[in-house]
PDB file of C-alpha atoms in Angstrom:
ATOM      1  CA  MET P   1       4.830   4.089 -21.109  1.00 66.00           C
ATOM      2  CA  SER P   2       5.614   4.889 -24.722  1.00 80.00           C
ATOM      3  CA  SER P   3       5.947   1.950 -27.211  1.00 83.00           C
ATOM      4  CA  LEU P   4       9.607   2.754 -27.529  1.00 86.00           C
ATOM      5  CA  SER P   5      10.137   2.521 -23.774  1.00 86.00           C
ATOM      6  CA  ARG P   6       8.085  -0.754 -23.729  1.00 83.00           C
ATOM      7  CA  GLU P   7      10.242  -2.219 -26.469  1.00 89.00           C
ATOM      8  CA  LEU P   8      13.437  -1.182 -24.594  1.00 91.00           C
ATOM      9  CA  VAL P   9      12.147  -2.767 -21.375  1.00 89.00           C
ATOM     10  CA  PHE P  10      11.379  -5.956 -23.263  1.00 87.00           C
ATOM     11  CA  LEU P  11      14.889  -6.080 -24.809  1.00 92.00           C
ATOM     12  CA  ILE P  12      16.457  -5.565 -21.471  1.00 93.00           C
ATOM     13  CA  LEU P  13      14.285  -8.255 -19.985  1.00 90.00           C
ATOM     14  CA  GLN P  14      15.477 -10.579 -22.820  1.00 91.00           C
ATOM     15  CA  PHE P  15      19.130  -9.735 -22.258  1.00 94.00           C
ATOM     16  CA  LEU P  16      18.852 -10.286 -18.416  1.00 93.00           C
ATOM     17  CA  ASP P  17      17.185 -13.641 -18.981  1.00 90.00           C
ATOM     18  CA  GLU P  18      19.794 -14.752 -21.440  1.00 94.00           C
ATOM     19  CA  GLU P  19      22.534 -13.740 -19.076  1.00 95.00           C
ATOM     20  CA  LYS P  20      20.871 -15.651 -16.194  1.00 93.00           C
ATOM     21  CA  PHE P  21      20.110 -12.545 -14.037  1.00 93.00           C
ATOM     22  CA  LYS P  22      16.929 -14.241 -12.776  1.00 90.00           C
ATOM     23  CA  GLU P  23      16.216 -12.050  -9.737  1.00 91.00           C
ATOM     24  CA  THR P  24      16.938  -8.949 -11.731  1.00 93.00           C
ATOM     25  CA  VAL P  25      14.600 -10.056 -14.487  1.00 91.00           C
ATOM     26  CA  HIS P  26      11.699 -10.675 -12.000  1.00 89.00           C
ATOM     27  CA  LYS P  27      12.389  -7.387 -10.214  1.00 90.00           C
ATOM     28  CA  LEU P  28      12.192  -5.419 -13.530  1.00 91.00           C
ATOM     29  CA  GLU P  29       8.991  -7.330 -14.460  1.00 89.00           C
ATOM     30  CA  GLN P  30       7.433  -6.269 -11.263  1.00 88.00           C
ATOM     31  CA  GLU P  31       8.603  -2.646 -11.342  1.00 88.00           C
ATOM     32  CA  SER P  32       7.745  -2.025 -14.926  1.00 87.00           C
ATOM     33  CA  GLY P  33       4.383  -3.925 -14.626  1.00 82.00           C
ATOM     34  CA  PHE P  34       4.983  -4.732 -18.231  1.00 78.00           C
ATOM     35  CA  TYR P  35       5.481  -8.403 -18.492  1.00 84.00           C
ATOM     36  CA  PHE P  36       3.870 -11.044 -16.157  1.00 88.00           C
ATOM     37  CA  ASN P  37       6.017 -14.124 -16.237  1.00 89.00           C
ATOM     38  CA  MET P  38       3.594 -16.954 -15.836  1.00 90.00           C
ATOM     39  CA  LYS P  39       6.442 -19.590 -15.460  1.00 90.00           C
ATOM     40  CA  HIS P  40       8.050 -17.568 -12.536  1.00 92.00           C
ATOM     41  CA  PHE P  41       4.588 -17.241 -10.954  1.00 93.00           C
ATOM     42  CA  GLU P  42       3.945 -21.025 -11.283  1.00 93.00           C
ATOM     43  CA  ASP P  43       7.432 -21.815  -9.817  1.00 93.00           C
ATOM     44  CA  LEU P  44       6.612 -19.656  -6.829  1.00 94.00           C
ATOM     45  CA  VAL P  45       3.220 -21.185  -6.395  1.00 94.00           C
ATOM     46  CA  GLN P  46       4.594 -24.724  -6.699  1.00 93.00           C
ATOM     47  CA  GLY P  47       7.325 -23.871  -4.227  1.00 93.00           C
ATOM     48  CA  GLY P  48       4.708 -22.660  -1.679  1.00 94.00           C
ATOM     49  CA  GLU P  49       6.382 -19.186  -1.534  1.00 95.00           C
ATOM     50  CA  TRP P  50       3.110 -17.533  -0.771  1.00 95.00           C
ATOM     51  CA  ASP P  51       4.537 -14.131   0.367  1.00 94.00           C
ATOM     52  CA  GLU P  52       6.539 -13.800  -2.826  1.00 94.00           C
ATOM     53  CA  VAL P  53       3.540 -15.014  -4.859  1.00 95.00           C
ATOM     54  CA  GLU P  54       1.543 -12.076  -3.469  1.00 95.00           C
ATOM     55  CA  ARG P  55       4.358  -9.615  -3.838  1.00 93.00           C
ATOM     56  CA  TYR P  56       4.797 -10.524  -7.539  1.00 93.00           C
ATOM     57  CA  LEU P  57       1.214 -10.548  -8.252  1.00 94.00           C
ATOM     58  CA  SER P  58       0.596  -7.234  -6.489  1.00 93.00           C
ATOM     59  CA  SER P  59       2.927  -5.577  -9.004  1.00 89.00           C
ATOM     60  CA  PHE P  60       0.304  -6.177 -11.657  1.00 92.00           C
ATOM     61  CA  THR P  61      -3.012  -6.137  -9.746  1.00 92.00           C
ATOM     62  CA  LYS P  62      -4.442  -5.431  -6.287  1.00 92.00           C
ATOM     63  CA  VAL P  63      -7.061  -7.283  -4.356  1.00 92.00           C
ATOM     64  CA  GLU P  64      -9.642  -4.505  -4.752  1.00 91.00           C
ATOM     65  CA  ASP P  65      -9.071  -3.995  -8.607  1.00 92.00           C
ATOM     66  CA  ASN P  66     -11.826  -6.350  -9.725  1.00 92.00           C
ATOM     67  CA  GLY P  67     -13.620  -9.548  -8.883  1.00 89.00           C
ATOM     68  CA  TYR P  68     -11.008 -11.726 -10.746  1.00 91.00           C
ATOM     69  CA  SER P  69      -8.192 -10.217  -8.729  1.00 91.00           C
ATOM     70  CA  MET P  70     -10.075 -10.660  -5.503  1.00 92.00           C
ATOM     71  CA  LYS P  71     -10.620 -14.366  -6.445  1.00 90.00           C
ATOM     72  CA  ILE P  72      -7.036 -14.932  -7.157  1.00 92.00           C
ATOM     73  CA  PHE P  73      -5.845 -13.400  -3.943  1.00 94.00           C
ATOM     74  CA  PHE P  74      -8.474 -15.275  -1.960  1.00 93.00           C
ATOM     75  CA  GLU P  75      -7.409 -18.599  -3.482  1.00 92.00           C
ATOM     76  CA  ILE P  76      -3.727 -17.893  -2.776  1.00 95.00           C
ATOM     77  CA  ARG P  77      -4.389 -17.051   0.901  1.00 96.00           C
ATOM     78  CA  LYS P  78      -6.834 -19.959   1.286  1.00 94.00           C
ATOM     79  CA  GLN P  79      -4.202 -22.280  -0.012  1.00 95.00           C
ATOM     80  CA  LYS P  80      -1.578 -20.743   2.338  1.00 96.00           C
ATOM     81  CA  TYR P  81      -4.164 -21.271   5.234  1.00 96.00           C
ATOM     82  CA  LEU P  82      -4.788 -24.967   4.306  1.00 96.00           C
ATOM     83  CA  GLU P  83      -1.091 -25.681   4.102  1.00 96.00           C
ATOM     84  CA  ALA P  84      -0.585 -24.301   7.589  1.00 96.00           C
ATOM     85  CA  LEU P  85      -3.553 -26.528   8.788  1.00 96.00           C
ATOM     86  CA  ASP P  86      -1.969 -29.470   7.018  1.00 95.00           C
ATOM     87  CA  ARG P  87       1.245 -28.967   8.797  1.00 94.00           C
ATOM     88  CA  HIS P  88      -0.788 -28.742  12.109  1.00 94.00           C
ATOM     89  CA  ASP P  89       0.572 -25.246  12.569  1.00 96.00           C
ATOM     90  CA  ARG P  90      -2.502 -23.740  14.263  1.00 95.00           C
ATOM     91  CA  ALA P  91      -0.777 -20.574  15.311  1.00 97.00           C
ATOM     92  CA  LYS P  92       0.192 -19.756  11.642  1.00 97.00           C
ATOM     93  CA  ALA P  93      -3.303 -20.717  10.543  1.00 97.00           C
ATOM     94  CA  VAL P  94      -4.888 -18.290  12.939  1.00 97.00           C
ATOM     95  CA  GLU P  95      -2.383 -15.681  11.858  1.00 97.00           C
ATOM     96  CA  ILE P  96      -3.320 -16.109   8.213  1.00 97.00           C
ATOM     97  CA  LEU P  97      -7.007 -16.165   9.025  1.00 96.00           C
ATOM     98  CA  ALA P  98      -6.643 -12.812  10.970  1.00 95.00           C
ATOM     99  CA  LYS P  99      -4.258 -10.982   8.658  1.00 95.00           C
ATOM    100  CA  ASP P 100      -4.845 -12.357   5.243  1.00 95.00           C
ATOM    101  CA  LEU P 101      -8.393 -13.737   4.979  1.00 95.00           C
ATOM    102  CA  LYS P 102     -10.301 -11.431   7.244  1.00 93.00           C
ATOM    103  CA  VAL P 103     -10.375  -8.755   4.436  1.00 91.00           C
ATOM    104  CA  PHE P 104     -12.803 -11.052   2.571  1.00 91.00           C
ATOM    105  CA  THR P 105     -15.308 -11.126   5.304  1.00 90.00           C
ATOM    106  CA  SER P 106     -17.232  -8.147   3.848  1.00 86.00           C
ATOM    107  CA  PHE P 107     -17.578  -9.923   0.563  1.00 84.00           C
ATOM    108  CA  ASN P 108     -18.614 -13.358   1.872  1.00 87.00           C
ATOM    109  CA  GLU P 109     -19.063 -13.557   5.586  1.00 89.00           C
ATOM    110  CA  GLU P 110     -20.489 -17.129   5.481  1.00 91.00           C
ATOM    111  CA  LEU P 111     -17.429 -18.438   3.572  1.00 90.00           C
ATOM    112  CA  PHE P 112     -15.106 -16.806   6.247  1.00 90.00           C
ATOM    113  CA  LYS P 113     -17.047 -18.595   8.941  1.00 92.00           C
ATOM    114  CA  GLU P 114     -16.709 -21.833   7.170  1.00 92.00           C
ATOM    115  CA  ILE P 115     -12.977 -21.394   6.736  1.00 93.00           C
ATOM    116  CA  THR P 116     -12.690 -20.540  10.428  1.00 94.00           C
ATOM    117  CA  GLN P 117     -14.544 -23.692  11.340  1.00 94.00           C
ATOM    118  CA  LEU P 118     -11.618 -25.773   9.792  1.00 94.00           C
ATOM    119  CA  LEU P 119      -9.657 -24.806  12.880  1.00 93.00           C
ATOM    120  CA  THR P 120     -11.885 -27.015  14.960  1.00 93.00           C
ATOM    121  CA  LEU P 121     -11.178 -30.128  12.909  1.00 92.00           C
ATOM    122  CA  GLU P 122      -8.269 -32.556  13.570  1.00 92.00           C
ATOM    123  CA  ASN P 123      -7.934 -32.888   9.766  1.00 92.00           C
ATOM    124  CA  PHE P 124      -9.559 -30.297   7.516  1.00 92.00           C
ATOM    125  CA  ARG P 125     -10.331 -33.034   5.047  1.00 91.00           C
ATOM    126  CA  GLN P 126     -13.091 -34.086   7.306  1.00 91.00           C
ATOM    127  CA  ASN P 127     -14.964 -31.042   5.825  1.00 88.00           C
ATOM    128  CA  GLU P 128     -17.075 -32.504   2.967  1.00 88.00           C
ATOM    129  CA  GLN P 129     -15.963 -29.864   0.477  1.00 88.00           C
ATOM    130  CA  LEU P 130     -12.298 -30.535   1.191  1.00 89.00           C
ATOM    131  CA  SER P 131     -12.418 -34.234   1.447  1.00 86.00           C
ATOM    132  CA  LYS P 132     -10.721 -34.665  -1.962  1.00 85.00           C
ATOM    133  CA  TYR P 133      -7.909 -32.255  -1.054  1.00 86.00           C
ATOM    134  CA  GLY P 134      -4.790 -34.413  -1.704  1.00 84.00           C
ATOM    135  CA  ASP P 135      -1.315 -33.405  -0.920  1.00 87.00           C
ATOM    136  CA  THR P 136       0.116 -29.898  -0.924  1.00 89.00           C
ATOM    137  CA  LYS P 137       1.696 -30.215  -4.421  1.00 88.00           C
ATOM    138  CA  SER P 138      -1.516 -31.562  -5.959  1.00 87.00           C
ATOM    139  CA  ALA P 139      -3.503 -28.832  -4.458  1.00 88.00           C
ATOM    140  CA  GLN P 140      -1.064 -26.194  -5.727  1.00 88.00           C
ATOM    141  CA  ASN P 141      -1.279 -27.531  -9.237  1.00 84.00           C
ATOM    142  CA  ILE P 142      -5.050 -27.683  -9.119  1.00 85.00           C
ATOM    143  CA  MET P 143      -5.027 -24.011  -7.951  1.00 83.00           C
ATOM    144  CA  LEU P 144      -2.834 -23.025 -10.960  1.00 83.00           C
ATOM    145  CA  PHE P 145      -4.126 -25.356 -13.651  1.00 80.00           C
ATOM    146  CA  GLY P 146      -7.527 -26.423 -12.508  1.00 70.00           C
ATOM    147  CA  TYR P 147      -6.666 -30.107 -12.718  1.00 49.00           C
ATOM    148  CA  ARG P 148      -4.246 -32.629 -11.234  1.00 44.00           C
ATOM    149  CA  VAL P 149      -0.691 -32.760 -12.627  1.00 44.00           C
ATOM    150  CA  HIS P 150       1.166 -35.948 -11.875  1.00 43.00           C
ATOM    151  CA  ASN P 151       4.959 -35.319 -11.273  1.00 42.00           C
TER     152      ASN P 151
END
C-alpha cells in the first residue's frame, strides 16, 4: 500500500471514529490490516467475545506466522477453554479442545495432555498451576496486561 493510500485510510478511520461508525471503523481496520486498535481488542477480550477476538486478530496475523502469534492464539483459546470449564459447560470445553486447541498438539503434546486432564477435575483450580486463577474478569486482564487490574 502506498504511503498516500495509507494516509487516506488513516483519515477515513479518523472520520469514521469521530462520526461514531464503530463497526465500520473496526471492519476497515481489519480489511486494511493497517491499524490494530488495541482498545477495541482489549474490549473484546474483556467482554469474553473470543470468536470476534480471533477474527479481529486474524486480520493482522495468523497462528502459523511466528512463535509470538502462536502464543497469543494459544492463550486466547486456552482462556476460552478455561471459561467454559468454569461455567461447567463440559460439552463446550470438549468442543474447544477438539477444534481450537488440538492444532497446538504438534508443538507441545505434553501441554495438550495437561489441558485435557483439566476435564477430569470438578474445579480446574485443583490443578496446582491454575490454583491462583481468580474470576473470569481477572484472568482476562492478566492475559491482556500480565497483572491484576481491580475494577
